CSV table of C-alpha atoms in Angstrom, one decimal:
chain,number,residue,atom,x,y,z
A,20,MET,CA,0.0,0.0,0.0
A,21,TYR,CA,2.6,2.6,1.0
A,22,GLU,CA,5.8,0.8,-0.2
A,23,VAL,CA,6.2,2.7,-3.5
A,24,PHE,CA,5.5,6.1,-1.9
A,25,TYR,CA,8.2,5.6,0.7
A,26,GLY,CA,10.7,3.9,-1.6
A,27,LEU,CA,10.4,0.5,0.0
A,28,LYS,CA,10.7,-2.9,-1.8
A,29,GLU,CA,8.6,-4.7,0.8
A,30,LYS,CA,6.8,-4.0,4.1
A,31,PRO,CA,9.4,-3.3,6.8
A,32,PHE,CA,7.3,-3.9,9.9
A,33,SER,CA,5.5,-7.3,9.4
A,34,ILE,CA,4.9,-9.1,12.7
A,35,GLN,CA,5.8,-12.4,11.0
A,36,PRO,CA,9.1,-13.8,12.2
A,37,ASP,CA,11.7,-13.2,9.4
A,38,PRO,CA,15.4,-13.9,10.0
A,39,ASP,CA,16.2,-11.4,7.2
A,40,PHE,CA,15.0,-8.6,9.5
A,41,LEU,CA,16.7,-9.8,12.6
A,42,PHE,CA,18.2,-6.8,14.5
A,43,MET,CA,21.2,-7.8,16.6
A,44,GLY,CA,20.9,-5.5,19.5
A,45,LYS,CA,23.2,-6.1,22.5
A,46,ARG,CA,21.0,-8.6,24.2
A,47,HIS,CA,19.8,-10.4,21.1
A,48,SER,CA,23.5,-10.7,20.0
A,49,MET,CA,24.4,-12.2,23.4
A,50,ALA,CA,21.4,-14.6,23.2
A,51,TYR,CA,22.3,-15.7,19.7
A,52,ALA,CA,26.0,-16.2,20.7
A,53,MET,CA,24.7,-18.4,23.6
A,54,LEU,CA,22.6,-20.5,21.2
A,55,GLU,CA,25.6,-20.9,18.8
A,56,TYR,CA,27.9,-21.9,21.6
A,57,SER,CA,25.4,-24.4,23.0
A,58,VAL,CA,24.8,-26.1,19.7
A,59,ALA,CA,28.5,-26.2,18.8
A,60,ASN,CA,29.4,-27.6,22.2
A,61,LYS,CA,26.6,-30.2,22.2
A,62,ALA,CA,24.9,-28.8,25.3
A,63,GLY,CA,22.2,-31.0,26.7
A,64,PHE,CA,19.7,-28.3,27.5
A,65,THR,CA,19.6,-24.7,26.5
A,66,VAL,CA,16.9,-22.2,27.7
A,67,ILE,CA,15.9,-19.0,26.0
A,68,SER,CA,13.1,-16.9,27.5
A,69,GLY,CA,11.7,-13.5,27.0
A,70,GLU,CA,8.5,-11.5,26.8
A,71,ILE,CA,5.9,-12.1,24.1
A,72,GLY,CA,7.0,-10.4,20.9
A,73,CYS,CA,10.6,-9.9,21.9
A,74,GLY,CA,12.0,-11.8,18.9
A,75,LYS,CA,12.7,-15.3,20.3
A,76,THR,CA,11.2,-17.1,17.3
A,77,THR,CA,13.1,-14.9,14.8
A,78,LEU,CA,16.3,-15.6,16.7
A,79,ILE,CA,15.7,-19.4,16.6
A,80,ARG,CA,14.9,-19.3,12.8
A,81,ASN,CA,18.1,-17.5,12.2
A,82,LEU,CA,20.0,-20.2,14.0
A,83,LEU,CA,18.3,-22.9,12.0
A,84,ASN,CA,19.2,-21.2,8.7
A,85,ASN,CA,22.9,-21.3,9.7
A,86,LEU,CA,23.1,-24.9,10.9
A,87,GLY,CA,25.0,-27.5,8.9
A,88,ASP,CA,23.3,-30.3,6.9
A,89,ASN,CA,24.4,-32.8,9.5
A,90,VAL,CA,22.0,-31.4,12.1
A,91,LEU,CA,18.5,-32.9,12.1
A,92,ILE,CA,16.0,-30.5,13.6
A,93,GLY,CA,12.6,-31.3,15.2
A,94,LEU,CA,10.3,-28.5,16.3
A,95,VAL,CA,7.5,-28.8,18.8
A,96,SER,CA,5.5,-25.6,18.8
A,97,ASN,CA,1.9,-26.3,19.8
A,98,THR,CA,2.7,-27.1,23.4
A,99,HIS,CA,-0.1,-27.2,26.0
A,100,GLU,CA,-0.6,-28.6,29.5
A,101,ASP,CA,-2.8,-31.5,28.3
A,102,ILE,CA,0.0,-33.2,26.3
A,103,THR,CA,0.0,-36.6,27.9
A,104,ASN,CA,2.6,-38.4,25.7
A,105,LEU,CA,5.2,-35.9,24.7
A,106,LEU,CA,7.2,-38.7,22.9
A,107,GLU,CA,4.5,-38.9,20.3
A,108,TRP,CA,4.9,-35.2,19.5
A,109,LEU,CA,8.7,-35.7,19.3
A,110,MET,CA,8.3,-38.5,16.8
A,111,LEU,CA,6.0,-36.3,14.8
A,112,ALA,CA,8.5,-33.5,14.9
A,113,PHE,CA,11.2,-35.7,13.3
A,114,GLY,CA,8.8,-37.3,10.8
A,115,LEU,CA,8.9,-40.7,12.5
A,116,PRO,CA,5.9,-43.1,12.7
A,117,TYR,CA,4.1,-43.0,16.1
A,118,THR,CA,0.5,-44.2,15.7
A,119,GLY,CA,-0.4,-47.5,17.3
A,120,LEU,CA,2.8,-47.8,19.3
A,121,SER,CA,3.0,-48.4,23.0
A,122,LYS,CA,5.0,-46.1,25.2
A,123,VAL,CA,7.8,-48.7,25.3
A,124,ALA,CA,7.8,-49.1,21.6
A,125,LEU,CA,7.9,-45.4,21.1
A,126,TYR,CA,10.9,-45.0,23.4
A,127,ASP,CA,12.7,-47.9,21.7
A,128,SER,CA,12.0,-46.4,18.2
A,129,PHE,CA,13.1,-43.0,19.2
A,130,GLN,CA,16.3,-44.3,20.9
A,131,SER,CA,17.1,-46.3,17.7
A,132,PHE,CA,16.6,-43.2,15.7
A,133,LEU,CA,19.1,-41.3,17.8
A,134,VAL,CA,21.6,-44.1,17.8
A,135,ASN,CA,21.3,-44.5,14.0
A,136,GLN,CA,21.8,-40.7,13.4
A,137,TYR,CA,24.8,-40.7,15.7
A,138,GLY,CA,26.3,-43.6,13.7
A,139,ALA,CA,25.7,-41.7,10.5
A,140,GLY,CA,27.6,-38.7,11.8
A,141,ASN,CA,24.5,-36.6,12.3
A,142,ARG,CA,23.3,-34.6,15.3
A,143,VAL,CA,19.8,-34.3,16.5
A,144,LEU,CA,18.4,-31.0,17.8
A,145,LEU,CA,15.0,-30.7,19.4
A,146,ILE,CA,13.4,-27.2,19.8
A,147,VAL,CA,10.4,-26.9,22.1
A,148,ASP,CA,8.7,-23.5,21.7
A,149,GLU,CA,6.3,-22.1,24.3
A,150,ALA,CA,7.9,-24.6,26.7
A,151,GLN,CA,6.3,-22.8,29.7
A,152,ASN,CA,3.1,-24.5,28.8
A,153,LEU,CA,4.4,-28.0,29.4
A,154,SER,CA,3.6,-29.8,32.6
A,155,PRO,CA,6.4,-30.8,35.0
A,156,SER,CA,5.8,-34.4,34.0
A,157,ALA,CA,6.3,-33.6,30.3
A,158,LEU,CA,9.5,-31.7,31.1
A,159,GLU,CA,10.7,-34.6,33.2
A,160,SER,CA,10.1,-36.8,30.2
A,161,LEU,CA,12.5,-34.6,28.2
A,162,ARG,CA,15.1,-35.0,30.9
A,163,MET,CA,14.8,-38.8,30.7
A,164,LEU,CA,15.3,-38.7,26.9
A,165,SER,CA,18.4,-36.6,27.4
A,166,ASN,CA,19.9,-39.5,29.3
A,167,ILE,CA,20.3,-41.4,26.0
A,168,ASN,CA,24.0,-41.2,25.1
A,169,ALA,CA,26.9,-43.0,23.5
A,170,ASP,CA,30.0,-43.1,25.7
A,171,LYS,CA,30.6,-39.4,26.5
A,172,ASP,CA,28.4,-38.0,23.6
A,173,GLN,CA,24.8,-36.9,24.2
A,174,LEU,CA,22.6,-38.0,21.3
A,175,LEU,CA,19.9,-35.4,21.8
A,176,GLN,CA,20.3,-31.7,22.2
A,177,ILE,CA,17.3,-29.7,23.5
A,178,ILE,CA,16.5,-26.0,23.3
A,179,LEU,CA,13.6,-24.8,25.4
A,180,VAL,CA,12.1,-21.5,24.3
A,181,GLY,CA,9.4,-19.7,26.3
A,182,GLN,CA,7.9,-16.8,28.0
A,183,PRO,CA,9.3,-15.5,31.4
A,184,GLN,CA,7.1,-18.0,33.3
A,185,LEU,CA,9.5,-20.7,32.0
A,186,LYS,CA,12.1,-19.6,34.5
A,187,GLU,CA,9.7,-20.2,37.3
A,188,VAL,CA,8.6,-23.5,36.0
A,189,LEU,CA,12.2,-24.8,35.8
A,190,ARG,CA,12.8,-23.6,39.4
A,191,ARG,CA,10.2,-26.1,40.8
A,192,PRO,CA,11.7,-28.6,43.2
A,193,GLU,CA,10.5,-31.6,41.2
A,194,LEU,CA,12.5,-30.3,38.2
A,195,ARG,CA,15.7,-29.8,40.0
A,196,GLN,CA,17.4,-32.6,38.0
A,197,LEU,CA,16.4,-31.0,34.7
A,198,ALA,CA,17.6,-27.5,35.9
A,199,GLN,CA,21.0,-29.0,36.7
A,200,ARG,CA,21.2,-30.2,33.0
A,201,VAL,CA,20.8,-26.7,31.6
A,202,SER,CA,24.2,-25.7,30.3
A,203,SER,CA,23.2,-22.3,28.9
A,204,HIS,CA,20.3,-20.0,29.6
A,205,PHE,CA,19.5,-16.4,28.6
A,206,PHE,CA,16.6,-14.0,29.1
A,207,ILE,CA,16.0,-11.6,26.2
A,208,PRO,CA,14.9,-8.2,27.7
A,209,PRO,CA,13.1,-5.5,25.6
A,210,LEU,CA,15.2,-3.2,23.5
A,211,ASP,CA,16.4,-0.2,25.4
A,212,ALA,CA,15.3,3.3,24.3
A,213,GLY,CA,18.6,3.9,22.5
A,214,GLU,CA,18.2,0.7,20.4
A,215,VAL,CA,14.7,1.4,19.2
A,216,ALA,CA,15.7,4.0,16.6
A,217,GLY,CA,18.4,1.6,15.3
A,218,TYR,CA,15.9,-1.2,15.1
A,219,ILE,CA,13.5,0.9,13.1
A,220,GLN,CA,16.2,2.1,10.7
A,221,HIS,CA,17.6,-1.5,10.3
A,222,ARG,CA,14.2,-2.8,9.1
A,223,LEU,CA,13.8,0.1,6.7
A,224,LYS,CA,17.2,-0.6,5.3
A,225,VAL,CA,16.5,-4.3,4.8
A,226,SER,CA,13.3,-3.1,3.0
A,227,GLY,CA,15.3,-1.0,0.6
A,228,ARG,CA,15.4,2.5,2.1
A,229,GLU,CA,18.6,4.1,3.3
A,230,GLU,CA,17.3,7.5,4.4
A,231,PRO,CA,15.6,7.9,7.8
A,232,LEU,CA,11.9,7.9,7.6
A,233,PHE,CA,10.9,8.3,11.2
A,234,THR,CA,12.1,11.4,13.1
A,235,LEU,CA,14.1,11.0,16.3
A,236,ALA,CA,11.2,12.4,18.3
A,237,ALA,CA,8.9,9.8,16.7
A,238,CYS,CA,11.4,7.0,17.5
A,239,GLU,CA,11.5,8.2,21.1
A,240,ARG,CA,7.8,8.2,21.4
A,241,ILE,CA,7.6,4.7,19.8
A,242,ALA,CA,10.2,3.4,22.3
A,243,GLN,CA,8.1,4.8,25.2
A,244,LEU,CA,4.8,3.4,23.9
A,245,SER,CA,6.1,-0.1,22.9
A,246,GLY,CA,8.2,-0.7,26.0
A,247,GLY,CA,11.0,-1.8,23.6
A,248,ILE,CA,9.0,-4.9,22.5
A,249,PRO,CA,9.8,-5.5,18.8
A,250,ARG,CA,6.4,-6.8,17.9
A,251,SER,CA,4.7,-3.7,19.4
A,252,ILE,CA,7.2,-1.5,17.6
A,253,ASN,CA,6.3,-3.1,14.3
A,254,ILE,CA,2.6,-2.7,14.8
A,255,LEU,CA,3.0,1.0,15.7
A,256,CYS,CA,5.4,1.7,12.8
A,257,ASP,CA,3.3,-0.1,10.3
A,258,THR,CA,0.1,1.8,11.3
A,259,ALA,CA,2.1,5.1,11.3
A,260,LEU,CA,3.2,4.5,7.7
A,261,VAL,CA,-0.4,4.0,6.7
A,262,TYR,CA,-1.3,7.3,8.3
A,263,GLY,CA,1.7,9.1,6.8
A,264,PHE,CA,0.8,7.7,3.3
A,265,SER,CA,-2.8,8.8,3.6
A,266,ASP,CA,-1.7,12.4,4.4
A,267,GLU,CA,1.1,12.2,1.8
A,268,LEU,CA,3.7,13.0,4.4
A,269,ARG,CA,7.3,12.2,3.5
A,270,LEU,CA,8.5,11.8,7.1
A,271,VAL,CA,6.8,10.2,10.1
A,272,ASP,CA,6.9,12.6,13.0
A,273,VAL,CA,5.8,12.3,16.6
A,274,ASP,CA,2.4,13.9,15.8
A,275,ILE,CA,1.6,11.0,13.5
A,276,ILE,CA,2.5,8.5,16.3
A,277,ASP,CA,0.2,10.4,18.7
A,278,ASP,CA,-2.6,10.4,16.2
A,279,VAL,CA,-2.2,6.6,15.8
A,280,VAL,CA,-2.4,6.1,19.5
A,281,LYS,CA,-5.3,8.5,20.0
A,282,ASP,CA,-7.4,6.8,17.2
A,283,GLN,CA,-6.6,3.3,18.4
A,284,ASP,CA,-7.6,4.3,22.0
A,285,GLU,CA,-10.9,5.8,20.7
A,286,PHE,CA,-11.8,3.5,17.9
A,287,GLY,CA,-9.7,0.4,18.1
A,288,VAL,CA,-10.2,-2.9,19.8
A,289,PHE,CA,-6.9,-2.7,21.7
A,290,SER,CA,-5.2,0.4,23.2
A,291,MET,CA,-1.7,1.3,22.1
A,292,GLY,CA,-1.1,3.8,24.9
């Protein structure tokens, strides 16, 4: 809609996770370095947590795009407390048959899969998104699976990704053994006020525009309103560009941001203020 008017080749502020738009702020860079280190050093458990919309999924997708062909990846993303047999979901994540098998047969099949991949020189990486939704018993099942090893080599690496509640879940007394297996963990905080302008300009640049489009005052207002959460920044910026385009304004200033917030507060379903 506004792309041609602002000299953009695509929408810069989509809320869909896209590694091409990943902004490596200080904390995101540290979290990504931790992920790379964990995978390279075959850590048993790695935990990445952060607020909704802070960029966890984008970070993980960027990692996946940079792994070698010898790393087999399974992703479990639709987690919930009612998962009674997590192993079935793991088999599904790796494209393995799981219907009609007993729990013992499932375990034996998954163990054989891990051993065979190890023998072929491959590594197996499981990523569990929204892991805070899993019950303690499901998380304990993951710990038991992590016991499968060959000599000193662990055959299954696990990355748990979740919201801040994940930290509290893993601190429960009944999960002490799992917590002791966590080699690397990192909490991704929101962008600080000084990073928000850089984040906005980075996404504009990836979309094909070198010149600043948002004034410094507008960026400061966005930082205040969004709390530094990337997804909230995207929603604000995208709506502001629609407003600017409608009024044929070449720059987005703080007045446009305030108009967006005012209209959303008055006419929208959700408040932006």
